[in-house]
Short mmCIF file of C-alpha atoms and ligand atoms in Angstrom, two decimals:
data_model
loop_
_atom_site.label_atom_id
_atom_site.label_comp_id
_atom_site.label_asym_id
_atom_site.label_seq_id
_atom_site.Cartn_x
_atom_site.Cartn_y
_atom_site.Cartn_z
CA MET A 1 33.79 27.84 -13.63
CA ALA A 2 36.97 25.83 -14.11
CA THR A 3 37.83 25.92 -10.37
CA ASP A 4 34.36 24.68 -9.46
CA ARG A 5 34.68 21.86 -11.98
CA ASN A 6 38.03 20.90 -10.43
CA ILE A 7 36.53 20.80 -6.94
CA ILE A 8 33.58 18.76 -8.19
CA THR A 9 35.91 16.32 -9.96
CA ASP A 10 38.00 16.06 -6.78
CA ILE A 11 34.92 15.31 -4.65
CA SER A 12 33.73 12.71 -7.11
CA ASP A 13 37.19 11.09 -7.37
CA TYR A 14 37.57 11.03 -3.59
CA LEU A 15 34.14 9.43 -3.06
CA GLN A 16 34.95 6.89 -5.77
CA PHE A 17 38.26 6.19 -4.02
CA LEU A 18 36.54 5.68 -0.63
CA LYS A 19 33.96 3.44 -2.23
CA GLU A 20 36.61 1.29 -3.94
CA ALA A 21 38.58 1.15 -0.69
CA GLY A 22 35.47 -0.36 0.92
CA VAL A 23 35.13 2.40 3.51
CA SER A 24 31.88 1.83 5.39
CA GLY A 25 29.62 4.27 7.18
CA PHE A 26 28.59 6.35 4.23
CA ASP A 27 26.38 5.82 1.25
CA CYS A 28 28.03 6.40 -2.12
CA SER A 29 26.12 4.81 -4.96
CA GLU A 30 26.65 5.10 -8.69
CA GLN A 31 23.69 7.47 -8.63
CA THR A 32 25.51 9.86 -6.25
CA LEU A 33 28.56 9.89 -8.49
CA LYS A 34 26.35 10.55 -11.52
CA THR A 35 24.58 13.38 -9.68
CA ILE A 36 27.86 14.96 -8.60
CA SER A 37 29.07 14.84 -12.19
CA THR A 38 26.09 17.04 -13.20
CA TRP A 39 26.89 19.76 -10.65
CA GLY A 40 28.08 22.94 -12.28
CA THR A 41 26.70 21.91 -15.67
CA SER A 42 23.52 22.99 -17.42
CA GLN A 43 21.75 19.98 -15.89
CA GLN A 44 22.11 21.51 -12.45
CA LYS A 45 18.76 23.31 -12.87
CA ASN A 46 16.97 20.00 -12.57
CA PRO A 47 19.27 17.48 -10.94
CA THR A 48 16.73 14.65 -10.74
CA PRO A 49 18.43 11.63 -12.30
CA PRO A 50 16.21 9.13 -14.05
CA VAL A 51 15.45 6.14 -11.87
CA GLU A 52 13.51 3.31 -13.43
CA PRO A 53 10.96 1.10 -11.69
CA GLY A 54 12.90 -1.77 -10.14
CA ASP A 55 16.01 0.32 -9.38
CA SER A 56 16.63 0.23 -5.66
CA GLU A 57 18.05 3.03 -3.55
CA SER A 58 17.52 4.26 -0.01
CA LEU A 59 15.53 7.29 1.08
CA ALA A 60 18.77 8.67 2.54
CA GLN A 61 20.35 8.45 -0.90
CA ILE A 62 17.44 10.28 -2.50
CA LEU A 63 17.54 12.97 0.20
CA ALA A 64 21.27 13.42 -0.35
CA ASP A 65 20.67 13.90 -4.08
CA LEU A 66 17.86 16.36 -3.38
CA SER A 67 19.90 18.56 -1.06
CA ASP A 68 19.81 22.20 -2.10
CA CYS A 69 17.67 21.30 -5.14
CA ARG A 70 17.30 24.11 -7.67
CA GLY A 71 15.00 22.17 -9.97
CA CYS A 72 12.24 24.80 -10.00
CA LYS A 73 11.48 28.36 -8.93
CA LEU A 74 10.20 27.31 -5.47
CA CYS A 75 13.83 26.98 -4.38
CA GLY A 76 14.03 30.78 -4.33
CA THR A 77 11.43 31.22 -1.59
CA ARG A 78 11.56 28.03 0.50
CA ARG A 79 13.11 27.94 3.96
CA ASN A 80 13.44 24.16 4.10
CA ILE A 81 12.98 21.29 1.71
CA VAL A 82 10.22 19.09 3.12
CA PHE A 83 11.24 15.62 2.02
CA GLY A 84 8.94 13.29 3.97
CA SER A 85 8.70 11.48 7.27
CA GLY A 86 7.70 8.16 8.75
CA ASN A 87 8.44 4.51 8.16
CA PRO A 88 10.78 3.87 5.19
CA ASP A 89 9.19 0.39 4.87
CA ALA A 90 5.61 1.61 5.17
CA LYS A 91 2.80 -0.41 3.65
CA LEU A 92 0.82 2.83 3.29
CA VAL A 93 2.06 6.21 2.03
CA PHE A 94 0.06 9.44 2.30
CA VAL A 95 0.82 11.99 -0.40
CA GLY A 96 -0.26 15.60 0.08
CA GLU A 97 0.08 18.64 -2.12
CA GLY A 98 2.99 20.66 -0.83
CA PRO A 99 4.34 22.20 2.37
CA GLY A 100 2.60 25.14 3.99
CA ASN A 101 4.18 27.72 6.26
CA ASP A 102 4.46 25.43 9.32
CA GLU A 103 6.01 22.65 7.26
CA ASP A 104 8.39 25.05 5.51
CA MET A 105 9.60 26.22 8.93
CA ALA A 106 9.86 22.74 10.43
CA GLY A 107 11.13 20.84 7.37
CA GLU A 108 8.49 18.18 8.19
CA PRO A 109 5.30 17.38 6.29
CA PHE A 110 1.83 17.90 7.76
CA VAL A 111 2.74 19.48 11.09
CA GLY A 112 0.21 22.36 11.00
CA LYS A 113 -3.57 22.26 11.52
CA ALA A 114 -4.21 20.06 8.47
CA GLY A 115 -1.42 17.81 9.73
CA GLN A 116 -3.09 17.43 13.10
CA LEU A 117 -6.26 16.32 11.35
CA LEU A 118 -4.23 13.92 9.20
CA THR A 119 -2.78 12.44 12.41
CA LYS A 120 -6.34 11.82 13.66
CA ILE A 121 -7.28 10.21 10.36
CA ILE A 122 -4.25 7.92 10.56
CA GLU A 123 -5.09 7.02 14.16
CA ALA A 124 -8.70 6.34 13.21
CA ILE A 125 -7.47 3.59 10.90
CA GLN A 126 -5.54 2.07 13.79
CA LEU A 127 -2.13 3.25 12.64
CA SER A 128 0.34 5.86 13.84
CA ARG A 129 2.37 8.43 11.93
CA ASP A 130 5.45 6.31 12.63
CA GLN A 131 3.94 3.33 10.85
CA VAL A 132 3.05 5.13 7.63
CA TYR A 133 5.11 7.42 5.39
CA ILE A 134 3.97 10.99 4.70
CA CYS A 135 5.20 13.20 1.88
CA ASN A 136 4.03 15.66 -0.75
CA ILE A 137 3.89 16.16 -4.51
CA VAL A 138 6.20 19.20 -4.25
CA LYS A 139 8.91 19.39 -1.61
CA CYS A 140 9.09 23.17 -1.32
CA ARG A 141 6.42 25.60 -0.18
CA PRO A 142 4.56 27.47 -2.92
CA PRO A 143 4.45 31.16 -1.90
CA GLU A 144 1.24 32.30 -0.17
CA ASN A 145 0.14 28.64 -0.08
CA ARG A 146 -0.95 28.79 -3.71
CA ASN A 147 -1.35 25.51 -5.59
CA PRO A 148 1.87 24.19 -7.09
CA GLU A 149 2.11 25.09 -10.80
CA PRO A 150 2.46 22.45 -13.52
CA ASP A 151 6.19 23.16 -14.10
CA GLU A 152 6.83 22.80 -10.34
CA ILE A 153 4.89 19.54 -10.18
CA ASN A 154 6.72 18.18 -13.22
CA ALA A 155 10.11 19.15 -11.78
CA CYS A 156 9.37 17.52 -8.43
CA LEU A 157 7.44 14.40 -9.44
CA PRO A 158 10.58 12.35 -10.21
CA TRP A 159 11.65 12.77 -6.57
CA LEU A 160 8.32 11.41 -5.35
CA LYS A 161 8.58 8.51 -7.79
CA ARG A 162 12.02 7.68 -6.40
CA GLN A 163 10.67 7.87 -2.83
CA ILE A 164 7.81 5.54 -3.69
CA ARG A 165 10.11 3.10 -5.50
CA ALA A 166 12.41 3.09 -2.46
CA ILE A 167 9.56 2.48 0.02
CA GLN A 168 7.62 0.05 -2.19
CA PRO A 169 4.33 0.54 -0.36
CA GLU A 170 1.26 -1.52 -1.19
CA TYR A 171 -1.08 1.45 -0.85
CA ILE A 172 -0.98 5.19 -1.46
CA CYS A 173 -3.59 7.57 -0.15
CA ALA A 174 -3.60 10.66 -2.38
CA LEU A 175 -4.77 13.65 -0.37
CA GLY A 176 -6.67 16.16 -2.47
CA THR A 177 -6.92 17.19 -6.09
CA VAL A 178 -3.28 18.08 -6.70
CA ALA A 179 -1.95 14.76 -5.39
CA ALA A 180 -4.61 12.63 -7.08
CA ARG A 181 -4.25 14.37 -10.43
CA ALA A 182 -0.46 14.27 -10.41
CA LEU A 183 -0.27 10.59 -9.49
CA LEU A 184 -3.07 9.45 -11.76
CA HIS A 185 -2.43 11.80 -14.73
CA SER A 186 -6.06 12.81 -14.51
CA GLN A 187 -7.84 16.12 -14.85
CA ALA A 188 -10.89 14.91 -12.94
CA PRO A 189 -11.95 16.68 -9.73
CA ILE A 190 -11.18 14.92 -6.45
CA SER A 191 -14.92 14.40 -5.88
CA GLY A 192 -14.96 12.23 -9.01
CA LEU A 193 -11.82 10.30 -8.09
CA ARG A 194 -12.23 9.63 -4.37
CA GLY A 195 -13.62 6.45 -2.93
CA ARG A 196 -12.09 3.93 -5.34
CA PHE A 197 -8.71 2.49 -6.10
CA PHE A 198 -6.47 3.32 -9.04
CA ASP A 199 -3.08 1.99 -10.07
CA PHE A 200 0.29 3.70 -9.84
CA GLU A 201 3.20 1.46 -10.87
CA GLY A 202 1.42 -1.59 -9.40
CA ILE A 203 0.53 0.23 -6.15
CA ARG A 204 -3.13 0.72 -5.19
CA VAL A 205 -3.93 4.42 -4.96
CA LEU A 206 -6.95 5.67 -3.05
CA PRO A 207 -7.70 9.37 -3.55
CA THR A 208 -9.60 11.20 -0.83
CA PHE A 209 -10.25 14.78 0.26
CA HIS A 210 -7.31 16.81 1.60
CA PRO A 211 -7.39 17.45 5.40
CA ALA A 212 -7.17 21.22 4.78
CA TYR A 213 -10.36 20.93 2.72
CA LEU A 214 -11.97 19.03 5.61
CA LEU A 215 -11.10 21.87 7.96
CA ARG A 216 -13.11 24.20 5.72
CA ASN A 217 -15.83 21.63 4.96
CA PRO A 218 -16.27 19.42 8.05
CA ASP A 219 -19.36 17.76 6.53
CA LYS A 220 -17.00 16.04 4.05
CA LYS A 221 -15.36 14.09 6.89
CA ARG A 222 -18.06 11.48 6.51
CA GLU A 223 -16.87 10.73 2.97
CA VAL A 224 -13.26 10.56 4.06
CA TRP A 225 -14.27 8.17 6.81
CA LYS A 226 -15.95 5.94 4.18
CA ASP A 227 -12.71 6.05 2.16
CA MET A 228 -10.67 5.14 5.24
CA GLN A 229 -12.97 2.25 6.03
CA LEU A 230 -12.51 0.97 2.48
CA LEU A 231 -8.75 1.36 2.92
CA MET A 232 -8.74 -0.52 6.24
CA LYS A 233 -10.92 -3.29 4.84
CA THR A 234 -8.72 -3.66 1.77
CA MET A 235 -5.52 -3.57 3.82
CA GLY A 236 -6.97 -6.25 6.06
CA ALA A 237 -6.92 -4.17 9.23
CA GLU A 238 -9.55 -4.35 11.96
CA GLY A 239 -11.99 -1.44 11.82
CA SER A 240 -11.95 1.14 14.59
CA GLN A 241 -14.96 0.70 16.89
CA GLU A 242 -15.00 4.28 18.11
CA PRO A 243 -13.30 6.48 15.52
CA VAL A 244 -12.18 9.81 16.88
CA PHE A 245 -12.05 11.88 13.74
CA PRO A 246 -15.17 11.28 11.65
CA PRO A 247 -18.59 12.18 13.00
CA LYS A 248 -17.50 14.66 15.63
CA GLY A 249 -17.06 17.53 13.19
N1 URA B 301 -0.69 20.42 3.18
C1 URA B 301 -0.03 19.56 2.37
O1 URA B 301 -0.50 19.20 1.29
N2 URA B 301 1.14 19.11 2.79
C2 URA B 301 1.68 19.44 3.95
O2 URA B 301 2.77 18.97 4.25
C3 URA B 301 0.96 20.32 4.77
C4 URA B 301 -0.21 20.81 4.37
#
């Protein structure tokens, strides 16, 4: 609508004016101005602007661009966008599949039962949730906790890439089939991918079983513990003497 376009142009012009005036205390990059210029156009359906490896932007910038995303059909049923949480300078990023009901309500990743197990896994490798970064392949909850569909993954993956490029971690732990396949462009099952490192844009990616799968198959914790020991050894951390999560079922 013409009126909408006028408002959008006004917002963009005003932000540009503030930026040129050197006003501090807010983040207005070229990317924001580009994103605003796509509002109200046909590109609005998927507002993810292309960001190349090497481009630098903050997580706050990416979150601002993501706000009220309508890039795929999950926007119609979500309560909250679940962007990610933790250390923006993390050396290690955990990537899950997508928010469940608890995460959708809280707007935070991995806060339900699977999240509590993930917390134990992180603590078993001598780290805390605050030291790592945790996010998902899709940022909005798939209804009935179904797997995200290929069009949803494709629409959301650019946001994850931007997050990873902003954080620049050395390691990514891909939790479960959906995360491993999406990051590694593989069709292999997680059982065939876990336990060894792959490359994603120069970052070492270690796939392992998803904590929700471990809740249903506690015997698989032993394999995840092996993967975490490999991760600790490779990251140069001291191994836990008395891990809490693995053998206790
Ligand atoms: N499962 C996921 O993959 N991600 C979450 O955030 C929670 C559960």
